JSON list of C-alpha atoms in Angstrom, two decimals:
[
{"chain": "A", "resi": 1, "resn": "GLN", "atom": "CA", "xyz": [-0.12, -0.33, -0.17]},
{"chain": "A", "resi": 2, "resn": "SER", "atom": "CA", "xyz": [1.45, 3.35, -1.18]},
{"chain": "A", "resi": 3, "resn": "VAL", "atom": "CA", "xyz": [1.94, 6.22, 1.45]},
{"chain": "A", "resi": 4, "resn": "LEU", "atom": "CA", "xyz": [0.40, 8.62, -1.43]},
{"chain": "A", "resi": 5, "resn": "THR", "atom": "CA", "xyz": [-3.16, 7.51, -2.54]},
{"chain": "A", "resi": 6, "resn": "GLN", "atom": "CA", "xyz": [-3.59, 7.89, -6.33]},
{"chain": "A", "resi": 7, "resn": "PRO", "atom": "CA", "xyz": [-6.86, 5.66, -8.33]},
{"chain": "A", "resi": 8, "resn": "PRO", "atom": "CA", "xyz": [-5.55, 3.13, -10.14]},
{"chain": "A", "resi": 9, "resn": "SER", "atom": "CA", "xyz": [-6.77, 4.20, -13.56]},
{"chain": "A", "resi": 10, "resn": "ALA", "atom": "CA", "xyz": [-9.10, 7.15, -14.75]},
{"chain": "A", "resi": 11, "resn": "SER", "atom": "CA", "xyz": [-10.58, 7.56, -18.63]},
{"chain": "A", "resi": 12, "resn": "GLY", "atom": "CA", "xyz": [-11.64, 10.63, -20.99]},
{"chain": "A", "resi": 13, "resn": "THR", "atom": "CA", "xyz": [-12.24, 11.17, -24.46]},
{"chain": "A", "resi": 14, "resn": "PRO", "atom": "CA", "xyz": [-10.36, 13.34, -26.99]},
{"chain": "A", "resi": 15, "resn": "GLY", "atom": "CA", "xyz": [-10.60, 17.23, -26.04]},
{"chain": "A", "resi": 16, "resn": "GLN", "atom": "CA", "xyz": [-11.88, 16.56, -22.41]},
{"chain": "A", "resi": 17, "resn": "ARG", "atom": "CA", "xyz": [-10.63, 17.45, -19.31]},
{"chain": "A", "resi": 18, "resn": "VAL", "atom": "CA", "xyz": [-9.35, 14.83, -16.90]},
{"chain": "A", "resi": 19, "resn": "THR", "atom": "CA", "xyz": [-7.63, 14.97, -13.47]},
{"chain": "A", "resi": 20, "resn": "ILE", "atom": "CA", "xyz": [-6.05, 12.61, -10.81]},
{"chain": "A", "resi": 21, "resn": "SER", "atom": "CA", "xyz": [-5.85, 13.56, -7.23]},
{"chain": "A", "resi": 22, "resn": "CYS", "atom": "CA", "xyz": [-2.75, 12.73, -5.03]},
{"chain": "A", "resi": 23, "resn": "SER", "atom": "CA", "xyz": [-3.42, 12.32, -1.25]},
{"chain": "A", "resi": 24, "resn": "GLY", "atom": "CA", "xyz": [-0.89, 11.95, 0.72]},
{"chain": "A", "resi": 25, "resn": "SER", "atom": "CA", "xyz": [-0.21, 13.38, 4.80]},
{"chain": "A", "resi": 26, "resn": "ARG", "atom": "CA", "xyz": [0.77, 16.64, 6.44]},
{"chain": "A", "resi": 27, "resn": "SER", "atom": "CA", "xyz": [4.52, 14.74, 7.16]},
{"chain": "A", "resi": 28, "resn": "THR", "atom": "CA", "xyz": [4.61, 14.42, 2.50]},
{"chain": "A", "resi": 29, "resn": "ILE", "atom": "CA", "xyz": [2.05, 16.62, 0.71]},
{"chain": "A", "resi": 30, "resn": "GLY", "atom": "CA", "xyz": [1.21, 18.71, 3.70]},
{"chain": "A", "resi": 31, "resn": "ILE", "atom": "CA", "xyz": [4.65, 20.36, 3.96]},
{"chain": "A", "resi": 32, "resn": "ASN", "atom": "CA", "xyz": [6.99, 19.68, 1.29]},
{"chain": "A", "resi": 33, "resn": "THR", "atom": "CA", "xyz": [5.99, 19.89, -3.07]},
{"chain": "A", "resi": 34, "resn": "VAL", "atom": "CA", "xyz": [4.28, 16.88, -5.22]},
{"chain": "A", "resi": 35, "resn": "THR", "atom": "CA", "xyz": [5.97, 16.04, -8.64]},
{"chain": "A", "resi": 36, "resn": "TRP", "atom": "CA", "xyz": [4.34, 14.44, -10.71]},
{"chain": "A", "resi": 37, "resn": "TYR", "atom": "CA", "xyz": [6.13, 11.18, -13.57]},
{"chain": "A", "resi": 38, "resn": "GLN", "atom": "CA", "xyz": [4.54, 10.71, -16.65]},
{"chain": "A", "resi": 39, "resn": "ARG", "atom": "CA", "xyz": [5.45, 6.65, -18.02]},
{"chain": "A", "resi": 40, "resn": "PHE", "atom": "CA", "xyz": [4.26, 5.31, -21.13]},
{"chain": "A", "resi": 41, "resn": "PRO", "atom": "CA", "xyz": [4.98, 1.12, -20.93]},
{"chain": "A", "resi": 42, "resn": "GLY", "atom": "CA", "xyz": [8.53, 0.36, -21.11]},
{"chain": "A", "resi": 43, "resn": "MET", "atom": "CA", "xyz": [9.91, 3.67, -21.11]},
{"chain": "A", "resi": 44, "resn": "ALA", "atom": "CA", "xyz": [11.94, 5.84, -18.86]},
{"chain": "A", "resi": 45, "resn": "PRO", "atom": "CA", "xyz": [9.41, 8.14, -16.48]},
{"chain": "A", "resi": 46, "resn": "LYS", "atom": "CA", "xyz": [9.34, 11.77, -17.66]},
{"chain": "A", "resi": 47, "resn": "LEU", "atom": "CA", "xyz": [9.34, 14.55, -15.62]},
{"chain": "A", "resi": 48, "resn": "LEU", "atom": "CA", "xyz": [6.15, 16.55, -16.00]},
{"chain": "A", "resi": 49, "resn": "ILE", "atom": "CA", "xyz": [4.89, 18.98, -12.79]},
{"chain": "A", "resi": 50, "resn": "TYR", "atom": "CA", "xyz": [7.78, 19.77, -10.49]},
{"chain": "A", "resi": 51, "resn": "SER", "atom": "CA", "xyz": [6.65, 22.36, -7.32]},
{"chain": "A", "resi": 52, "resn": "ASP", "atom": "CA", "xyz": [2.98, 21.65, -7.66]},
{"chain": "A", "resi": 53, "resn": "ASN", "atom": "CA", "xyz": [2.76, 23.24, -10.40]},
{"chain": "A", "resi": 54, "resn": "GLN", "atom": "CA", "xyz": [5.46, 23.70, -12.21]},
{"chain": "A", "resi": 55, "resn": "ARG", "atom": "CA", "xyz": [6.15, 22.84, -15.54]},
{"chain": "A", "resi": 56, "resn": "PRO", "atom": "CA", "xyz": [9.79, 21.63, -17.06]},
{"chain": "A", "resi": 57, "resn": "SER", "atom": "CA", "xyz": [10.41, 22.81, -20.60]},
{"chain": "A", "resi": 58, "resn": "GLY", "atom": "CA", "xyz": [9.55, 21.26, -23.47]},
{"chain": "A", "resi": 59, "resn": "VAL", "atom": "CA", "xyz": [5.61, 20.06, -21.53]},
{"chain": "A", "resi": 60, "resn": "PRO", "atom": "CA", "xyz": [2.50, 21.14, -22.76]},
{"chain": "A", "resi": 61, "resn": "ASP", "atom": "CA", "xyz": [0.10, 23.72, -21.02]},
{"chain": "A", "resi": 62, "resn": "ARG", "atom": "CA", "xyz": [-2.35, 21.32, -21.29]},
{"chain": "A", "resi": 63, "resn": "PHE", "atom": "CA", "xyz": [-0.97, 19.51, -18.62]},
{"chain": "A", "resi": 64, "resn": "SER", "atom": "CA", "xyz": [-1.11, 21.56, -15.03]},
{"chain": "A", "resi": 65, "resn": "GLY", "atom": "CA", "xyz": [-0.48, 20.53, -10.84]},
{"chain": "A", "resi": 66, "resn": "SER", "atom": "CA", "xyz": [-2.59, 22.22, -7.71]},
{"chain": "A", "resi": 67, "resn": "LYS", "atom": "CA", "xyz": [-2.39, 21.31, -4.69]},
{"chain": "A", "resi": 68, "resn": "SER", "atom": "CA", "xyz": [-4.79, 21.59, -1.25]},
{"chain": "A", "resi": 69, "resn": "GLY", "atom": "CA", "xyz": [-3.52, 21.07, 2.55]},
{"chain": "A", "resi": 70, "resn": "THR", "atom": "CA", "xyz": [-3.01, 16.98, 2.24]},
{"chain": "A", "resi": 71, "resn": "SER", "atom": "CA", "xyz": [-4.12, 16.60, -1.37]},
{"chain": "A", "resi": 72, "resn": "ALA", "atom": "CA", "xyz": [-2.49, 17.47, -4.84]},
{"chain": "A", "resi": 73, "resn": "SER", "atom": "CA", "xyz": [-3.58, 17.02, -8.22]},
{"chain": "A", "resi": 74, "resn": "LEU", "atom": "CA", "xyz": [-2.60, 16.54, -11.85]},
{"chain": "A", "resi": 75, "resn": "ALA", "atom": "CA", "xyz": [-5.20, 18.26, -14.47]},
{"chain": "A", "resi": 76, "resn": "ILE", "atom": "CA", "xyz": [-4.81, 17.08, -18.34]},
{"chain": "A", "resi": 77, "resn": "SER", "atom": "CA", "xyz": [-6.90, 19.42, -20.71]},
{"chain": "A", "resi": 78, "resn": "GLY", "atom": "CA", "xyz": [-7.94, 19.46, -24.44]},
{"chain": "A", "resi": 79, "resn": "LEU", "atom": "CA", "xyz": [-7.06, 15.55, -23.58]},
{"chain": "A", "resi": 80, "resn": "GLN", "atom": "CA", "xyz": [-4.91, 13.82, -26.73]},
{"chain": "A", "resi": 81, "resn": "SER", "atom": "CA", "xyz": [-4.28, 9.69, -27.63]},
{"chain": "A", "resi": 82, "resn": "GLU", "atom": "CA", "xyz": [-1.05, 10.13, -26.46]},
{"chain": "A", "resi": 83, "resn": "ASP", "atom": "CA", "xyz": [-1.25, 11.47, -23.19]},
{"chain": "A", "resi": 84, "resn": "GLU", "atom": "CA", "xyz": [-2.30, 7.63, -22.47]},
{"chain": "A", "resi": 85, "resn": "ALA", "atom": "CA", "xyz": [0.35, 6.18, -20.24]},
{"chain": "A", "resi": 86, "resn": "ASP", "atom": "CA", "xyz": [0.29, 6.12, -16.20]},
{"chain": "A", "resi": 87, "resn": "TYR", "atom": "CA", "xyz": [0.81, 9.60, -13.83]},
{"chain": "A", "resi": 88, "resn": "TYR", "atom": "CA", "xyz": [2.63, 9.02, -10.47]},
{"chain": "A", "resi": 89, "resn": "CYS", "atom": "CA", "xyz": [3.12, 11.85, -8.15]},
{"chain": "A", "resi": 90, "resn": "THR", "atom": "CA", "xyz": [5.48, 11.82, -5.19]},
{"chain": "A", "resi": 91, "resn": "ALA", "atom": "CA", "xyz": [6.95, 13.19, -2.68]},
{"chain": "A", "resi": 92, "resn": "TRP", "atom": "CA", "xyz": [9.43, 13.83, 0.61]},
{"chain": "A", "resi": 93, "resn": "ASP", "atom": "CA", "xyz": [8.14, 11.92, 3.66]},
{"chain": "A", "resi": 94, "resn": "ASP", "atom": "CA", "xyz": [9.37, 13.93, 6.67]},
{"chain": "A", "resi": 95, "resn": "SER", "atom": "CA", "xyz": [8.90, 11.17, 9.24]},
{"chain": "A", "resi": 96, "resn": "LEU", "atom": "CA", "xyz": [11.03, 8.69, 10.49]},
{"chain": "A", "resi": 97, "resn": "SER", "atom": "CA", "xyz": [14.34, 9.40, 9.43]},
{"chain": "A", "resi": 98, "resn": "GLY", "atom": "CA", "xyz": [12.68, 11.07, 5.54]},
{"chain": "A", "resi": 99, "resn": "HIS", "atom": "CA", "xyz": [12.52, 9.34, 2.61]},
{"chain": "A", "resi": 100, "resn": "TRP", "atom": "CA", "xyz": [10.38, 9.43, -0.52]},
{"chain": "A", "resi": 101, "resn": "VAL", "atom": "CA", "xyz": [7.58, 8.64, -1.78]},
{"chain": "A", "resi": 102, "resn": "PHE", "atom": "CA", "xyz": [5.29, 7.32, -4.75]},
{"chain": "A", "resi": 103, "resn": "GLY", "atom": "CA", "xyz": [1.92, 7.15, -5.20]},
{"chain": "A", "resi": 104, "resn": "GLY", "atom": "CA", "xyz": [0.25, 3.61, -6.66]},
{"chain": "A", "resi": 105, "resn": "GLY", "atom": "CA", "xyz": [-0.65, 5.40, -9.96]},
{"chain": "A", "resi": 106, "resn": "THR", "atom": "CA", "xyz": [-2.95, 6.35, -12.23]},
{"chain": "A", "resi": 107, "resn": "LYS", "atom": "CA", "xyz": [-3.65, 4.63, -15.74]},
{"chain": "A", "resi": 108, "resn": "LEU", "atom": "CA", "xyz": [-4.79, 7.28, -17.76]},
{"chain": "A", "resi": 109, "resn": "THR", "atom": "CA", "xyz": [-7.27, 5.16, -20.25]},
{"chain": "A", "resi": 110, "resn": "VAL", "atom": "CA", "xyz": [-8.40, 8.43, -23.34]},
{"chain": "A", "resi": 111, "resn": "LEU", "atom": "CA", "xyz": [-11.78, 6.44, -25.04]},
{"chain": "B", "resi": 1, "resn": "GLU", "atom": "CA", "xyz": [22.98, 15.12, -24.37]},
{"chain": "B", "resi": 2, "resn": "VAL", "atom": "CA", "xyz": [22.10, 14.15, -20.69]},
{"chain": "B", "resi": 3, "resn": "GLN", "atom": "CA", "xyz": [22.57, 11.16, -20.50]},
{"chain": "B", "resi": 4, "resn": "LEU", "atom": "CA", "xyz": [21.71, 8.88, -17.66]},
{"chain": "B", "resi": 5, "resn": "VAL", "atom": "CA", "xyz": [22.97, 4.62, -19.04]},
{"chain": "B", "resi": 6, "resn": "GLU", "atom": "CA", "xyz": [22.18, 2.02, -16.36]},
{"chain": "B", "resi": 7, "resn": "SER", "atom": "CA", "xyz": [24.45, -1.30, -16.33]},
{"chain": "B", "resi": 8, "resn": "GLY", "atom": "CA", "xyz": [24.56, -4.11, -13.95]},
{"chain": "B", "resi": 9, "resn": "GLY", "atom": "CA", "xyz": [21.16, -6.54, -14.19]},
{"chain": "B", "resi": 10, "resn": "ASP", "atom": "CA", "xyz": [20.77, -9.55, -13.91]},
{"chain": "B", "resi": 11, "resn": "LEU", "atom": "CA", "xyz": [19.52, -13.24, -12.82]},
{"chain": "B", "resi": 12, "resn": "VAL", "atom": "CA", "xyz": [20.84, -14.12, -9.69]},
{"chain": "B", "resi": 13, "resn": "GLN", "atom": "CA", "xyz": [20.12, -16.28, -6.72]},
{"chain": "B", "resi": 14, "resn": "PRO", "atom": "CA", "xyz": [18.24, -15.65, -3.71]},
{"chain": "B", "resi": 15, "resn": "GLY", "atom": "CA", "xyz": [20.87, -14.66, -1.39]},
{"chain": "B", "resi": 16, "resn": "ARG", "atom": "CA", "xyz": [23.91, -13.59, -3.44]},
{"chain": "B", "resi": 17, "resn": "SER", "atom": "CA", "xyz": [25.01, -10.31, -4.77]},
{"chain": "B", "resi": 18, "resn": "LEU", "atom": "CA", "xyz": [25.27, -8.00, -7.46]},
{"chain": "B", "resi": 19, "resn": "ARG", "atom": "CA", "xyz": [26.50, -4.25, -8.39]},
{"chain": "B", "resi": 20, "resn": "LEU", "atom": "CA", "xyz": [24.20, -1.99, -10.82]},
{"chain": "B", "resi": 21, "resn": "SER", "atom": "CA", "xyz": [26.31, 1.09, -12.06]},
{"chain": "B", "resi": 22, "resn": "CYS", "atom": "CA", "xyz": [24.67, 3.77, -13.26]},
{"chain": "B", "resi": 23, "resn": "ALA", "atom": "CA", "xyz": [27.25, 5.96, -15.93]},
{"chain": "B", "resi": 24, "resn": "ALA", "atom": "CA", "xyz": [25.92, 9.76, -16.64]},
{"chain": "B", "resi": 25, "resn": "SER", "atom": "CA", "xyz": [27.09, 12.10, -18.85]},
{"chain": "B", "resi": 26, "resn": "GLY", "atom": "CA", "xyz": [25.62, 15.73, -19.89]},
{"chain": "B", "resi": 27, "resn": "PHE", "atom": "CA", "xyz": [25.57, 17.77, -16.85]},
{"chain": "B", "resi": 28, "resn": "THR", "atom": "CA", "xyz": [27.86, 18.69, -13.95]},
{"chain": "B", "resi": 29, "resn": "PHE", "atom": "CA", "xyz": [27.95, 15.30, -11.98]},
{"chain": "B", "resi": 30, "resn": "ASP", "atom": "CA", "xyz": [28.66, 16.67, -8.79]},
{"chain": "B", "resi": 31, "resn": "ASP", "atom": "CA", "xyz": [26.43, 19.42, -8.71]},
{"chain": "B", "resi": 32, "resn": "TYR", "atom": "CA", "xyz": [23.81, 17.17, -8.01]},
{"chain": "B", "resi": 33, "resn": "ALA", "atom": "CA", "xyz": [21.85, 14.18, -5.86]},
{"chain": "B", "resi": 34, "resn": "MET", "atom": "CA", "xyz": [21.29, 11.17, -7.28]},
{"chain": "B", "resi": 35, "resn": "HIS", "atom": "CA", "xyz": [18.65, 8.33, -6.88]},
{"chain": "B", "resi": 36, "resn": "TRP", "atom": "CA", "xyz": [17.46, 4.83, -7.80]},
{"chain": "B", "resi": 37, "resn": "VAL", "atom": "CA", "xyz": [13.90, 3.99, -8.18]},
{"chain": "B", "resi": 38, "resn": "ARG", "atom": "CA", "xyz": [12.69, 0.31, -9.12]},
{"chain": "B", "resi": 39, "resn": "GLN", "atom": "CA", "xyz": [9.35, -0.75, -10.58]},
{"chain": "B", "resi": 40, "resn": "ALA", "atom": "CA", "xyz": [8.69, -4.62, -10.18]},
{"chain": "B", "resi": 41, "resn": "PRO", "atom": "CA", "xyz": [6.44, -6.85, -12.51]},
{"chain": "B", "resi": 42, "resn": "GLY", "atom": "CA", "xyz": [2.61, -5.62, -12.29]},
{"chain": "B", "resi": 43, "resn": "LYS", "atom": "CA", "xyz": [3.80, -2.73, -9.71]},
{"chain": "B", "resi": 44, "resn": "GLY", "atom": "CA", "xyz": [4.77, 1.07, -9.18]},
{"chain": "B", "resi": 45, "resn": "LEU", "atom": "CA", "xyz": [7.65, 2.99, -8.83]},
{"chain": "B", "resi": 46, "resn": "GLU", "atom": "CA", "xyz": [9.42, 2.42, -5.26]},
{"chain": "B", "resi": 47, "resn": "TRP", "atom": "CA", "xyz": [11.94, 4.94, -4.45]},
{"chain": "B", "resi": 48, "resn": "VAL", "atom": "CA", "xyz": [14.81, 2.72, -3.22]},
{"chain": "B", "resi": 49, "resn": "SER", "atom": "CA", "xyz": [17.44, 4.95, -2.55]},
{"chain": "B", "resi": 50, "resn": "SER", "atom": "CA", "xyz": [19.80, 8.52, -2.32]},
{"chain": "B", "resi": 51, "resn": "ILE", "atom": "CA", "xyz": [22.85, 10.14, -2.22]},
{"chain": "B", "resi": 52, "resn": "SER", "atom": "CA", "xyz": [23.68, 13.47, -2.09]},
{"chain": "B", "resi": 53, "resn": "TRP", "atom": "CA", "xyz": [26.55, 15.18, -4.36]},
{"chain": "B", "resi": 54, "resn": "ASN", "atom": "CA", "xyz": [28.78, 14.47, -2.67]},
{"chain": "B", "resi": 55, "resn": "GLY", "atom": "CA", "xyz": [28.43, 10.96, -1.09]},
{"chain": "B", "resi": 56, "resn": "VAL", "atom": "CA", "xyz": [27.85, 12.20, 2.53]},
{"chain": "B", "resi": 57, "resn": "ALA", "atom": "CA", "xyz": [24.58, 12.21, 3.18]},
{"chain": "B", "resi": 58, "resn": "THR", "atom": "CA", "xyz": [22.54, 8.30, 1.73]},
{"chain": "B", "resi": 59, "resn": "GLY", "atom": "CA", "xyz": [19.13, 7.55, 2.43]},
{"chain": "B", "resi": 60, "resn": "TYR", "atom": "CA", "xyz": [17.80, 3.69, 1.49]},
{"chain": "B", "resi": 61, "resn": "ALA", "atom": "CA", "xyz": [13.92, 2.73, 1.46]},
{"chain": "B", "resi": 62, "resn": "ASP", "atom": "CA", "xyz": [13.35, 0.38, 4.74]},
{"chain": "B", "resi": 63, "resn": "SER", "atom": "CA", "xyz": [12.89, -2.66, 2.04]},
{"chain": "B", "resi": 64, "resn": "VAL", "atom": "CA", "xyz": [16.40, -2.59, 1.29]},
{"chain": "B", "resi": 65, "resn": "LYS", "atom": "CA", "xyz": [18.36, -1.13, 4.65]},
{"chain": "B", "resi": 66, "resn": "GLY", "atom": "CA", "xyz": [21.12, -3.13, 5.47]},
{"chain": "B", "resi": 67, "resn": "ARG", "atom": "CA", "xyz": [20.92, -5.04, 2.36]},
{"chain": "B", "resi": 68, "resn": "PHE", "atom": "CA", "xyz": [22.03, -2.47, -0.51]},
{"chain": "B", "resi": 69, "resn": "THR", "atom": "CA", "xyz": [24.46, 0.02, 0.11]},
{"chain": "B", "resi": 70, "resn": "LEU", "atom": "CA", "xyz": [24.63, 3.59, -2.73]},
{"chain": "B", "resi": 71, "resn": "SER", "atom": "CA", "xyz": [27.81, 5.01, -3.28]},
{"chain": "B", "resi": 72, "resn": "ARG", "atom": "CA", "xyz": [28.85, 7.23, -6.35]},
{"chain": "B", "resi": 73, "resn": "ASP", "atom": "CA", "xyz": [32.64, 7.98, -7.89]},
{"chain": "B", "resi": 74, "resn": "ASN", "atom": "CA", "xyz": [32.45, 11.91, -9.55]},
{"chain": "B", "resi": 75, "resn": "ALA", "atom": "CA", "xyz": [35.50, 11.43, -10.57]},
{"chain": "B", "resi": 76, "resn": "LYS", "atom": "CA", "xyz": [34.14, 9.13, -13.23]},
{"chain": "B", "resi": 77, "resn": "ASN", "atom": "CA", "xyz": [29.88, 10.15, -13.15]},
{"chain": "B", "resi": 78, "resn": "SER", "atom": "CA", "xyz": [29.67, 7.53, -11.76]},
{"chain": "B", "resi": 79, "resn": "LEU", "atom": "CA", "xyz": [27.16, 5.80, -9.19]},
{"chain": "B", "resi": 80, "resn": "TYR", "atom": "CA", "xyz": [26.74, 2.02, -7.88]},
{"chain": "B", "resi": 81, "resn": "LEU", "atom": "CA", "xyz": [24.45, 0.31, -6.23]},
{"chain": "B", "resi": 82, "resn": "GLN", "atom": "CA", "xyz": [25.65, -2.79, -4.70]},
{"chain": "B", "resi": 83, "resn": "MET", "atom": "CA", "xyz": [23.11, -4.95, -3.39]},
{"chain": "B", "resi": 84, "resn": "ASN", "atom": "CA", "xyz": [23.25, -7.40, -1.41]},
{"chain": "B", "resi": 85, "resn": "SER", "atom": "CA", "xyz": [20.87, -10.44, 0.17]},
{"chain": "B", "resi": 86, "resn": "LEU", "atom": "CA", "xyz": [19.38, -10.50, -2.47]},
{"chain": "B", "resi": 87, "resn": "ARG", "atom": "CA", "xyz": [15.02, -11.67, -2.39]},
{"chain": "B", "resi": 88, "resn": "ALA", "atom": "CA", "xyz": [12.78, -13.27, -5.16]},
{"chain": "B", "resi": 89, "resn": "GLU", "atom": "CA", "xyz": [10.77, -8.97, -4.11]},
{"chain": "B", "resi": 90, "resn": "ASP", "atom": "CA", "xyz": [13.52, -7.94, -5.04]},
{"chain": "B", "resi": 91, "resn": "THR", "atom": "CA", "xyz": [13.23, -8.15, -8.87]},
{"chain": "B", "resi": 92, "resn": "ALA", "atom": "CA", "xyz": [11.84, -5.37, -10.57]},
{"chain": "B", "resi": 93, "resn": "PHE", "atom": "CA", "xyz": [13.58, -2.69, -13.24]},
{"chain": "B", "resi": 94, "resn": "TYR", "atom": "CA", "xyz": [15.73, -0.19, -11.96]},
{"chain": "B", "resi": 95, "resn": "TYR", "atom": "CA", "xyz": [16.46, 3.35, -12.90]},
{"chain": "B", "resi": 96, "resn": "CYS", "atom": "CA", "xyz": [18.69, 5.73, -12.07]},
{"chain": "B", "resi": 97, "resn": "ALA", "atom": "CA", "xyz": [17.40, 9.61, -11.86]},
{"chain": "B", "resi": 98, "resn": "LYS", "atom": "CA", "xyz": [18.78, 13.01, -11.35]},
{"chain": "B", "resi": 99, "resn": "ALA", "atom": "CA", "xyz": [17.70, 15.46, -8.97]},
{"chain": "B", "resi": 100, "resn": "THR", "atom": "CA", "xyz": [17.33, 18.66, -9.24]},
{"chain": "B", "resi": 101, "resn": "CYS", "atom": "CA", "xyz": [19.56, 19.77, -6.73]},
{"chain": "B", "resi": 102, "resn": "SER", "atom": "CA", "xyz": [22.73, 18.71, -4.94]},
{"chain": "B", "resi": 103, "resn": "SER", "atom": "CA", "xyz": [20.96, 17.64, -0.95]},
{"chain": "B", "resi": 104, "resn": "ILE", "atom": "CA", "xyz": [19.15, 13.83, -1.02]},
{"chain": "B", "resi": 105, "resn": "ASN", "atom": "CA", "xyz": [16.06, 16.65, -0.21]},
{"chain": "B", "resi": 106, "resn": "CYS", "atom": "CA", "xyz": [15.28, 19.83, -1.18]},
{"chain": "B", "resi": 107, "resn": "TYR", "atom": "CA", "xyz": [11.84, 21.35, -1.18]},
{"chain": "B", "resi": 108, "resn": "GLY", "atom": "CA", "xyz": [10.37, 21.79, -4.96]},
{"chain": "B", "resi": 109, "resn": "GLY", "atom": "CA", "xyz": [13.08, 19.25, -5.64]},
{"chain": "B", "resi": 110, "resn": "ALA", "atom": "CA", "xyz": [12.57, 16.77, -8.63]},
{"chain": "B", "resi": 111, "resn": "PHE", "atom": "CA", "xyz": [14.35, 14.15, -10.51]},
{"chain": "B", "resi": 112, "resn": "ASP", "atom": "CA", "xyz": [14.52, 15.47, -13.83]},
{"chain": "B", "resi": 113, "resn": "ILE", "atom": "CA", "xyz": [16.42, 12.84, -16.13]},
{"chain": "B", "resi": 114, "resn": "TRP", "atom": "CA", "xyz": [15.98, 9.25, -15.74]},
{"chain": "B", "resi": 115, "resn": "GLY", "atom": "CA", "xyz": [17.63, 6.32, -18.01]},
{"chain": "B", "resi": 116, "resn": "GLN", "atom": "CA", "xyz": [16.11, 3.38, -18.65]},
{"chain": "B", "resi": 117, "resn": "GLY", "atom": "CA", "xyz": [16.45, 0.94, -16.86]},
{"chain": "B", "resi": 118, "resn": "THR", "atom": "CA", "xyz": [18.29, -2.35, -15.82]},
{"chain": "B", "resi": 119, "resn": "LEU", "atom": "CA", "xyz": [16.72, -5.59, -15.29]},
{"chain": "B", "resi": 120, "resn": "VAL", "atom": "CA", "xyz": [16.99, -7.14, -11.76]},
{"chain": "B", "resi": 121, "resn": "THR", "atom": "CA", "xyz": [15.96, -11.32, -11.38]},
{"chain": "B", "resi": 122, "resn": "VAL", "atom": "CA", "xyz": [16.39, -12.53, -8.39]},
{"chain": "B", "resi": 123, "resn": "SER", "atom": "CA", "xyz": [15.02, -16.15, -8.76]},
{"chain": "B", "resi": 124, "resn": "SER", "atom": "CA", "xyz": [16.72, -19.73, -8.13]}
]
């Protein structure tokens, strides 16, 4: 069971807006920033969102991140077929000796 | 081109050891902390270990603490993960990833560059 909780699946049709949630705790999302990664099967993960809501260069502005309290969300607007992938959230966990934690991942299907 | 290339993955028996390597290029290696993340078959991503820019600070997931040791050679732009007492549950693709800062964790930190991974299979 992951420290960060994500829905196992999400779906949408082309052009739609889809959101993926990531629920944590005070020691994770509550006091640390959230990062999102996109991963296609057989490929290395790709940095999508960092510092809760910042996009690296090259990431389309269709992708956006937000955070409130101990939860974060990734939103994808204008959904495209090539967005079909697995999405993971991660954050530093200040509990115990400190460690990185990942969400269980959300498989996004474009219908 | 910024690149990370992992090597060393193999099929090993339970209880044996294996050393993974990660060769970095295209960036100033000793400016950044580095991480290992793994993905077991059918599972999600799991953080394994991190090391600071100078190798002084390291961190390990509870699942590998006491069995895995992370080190780096900044002169060779290389990262090493020594894995001892391997278990079946260590079977996974192992990815090395570059941090966006010099310490294991920093506010706003992320893993911005990833290698393609190397497969470790632990089975008798």
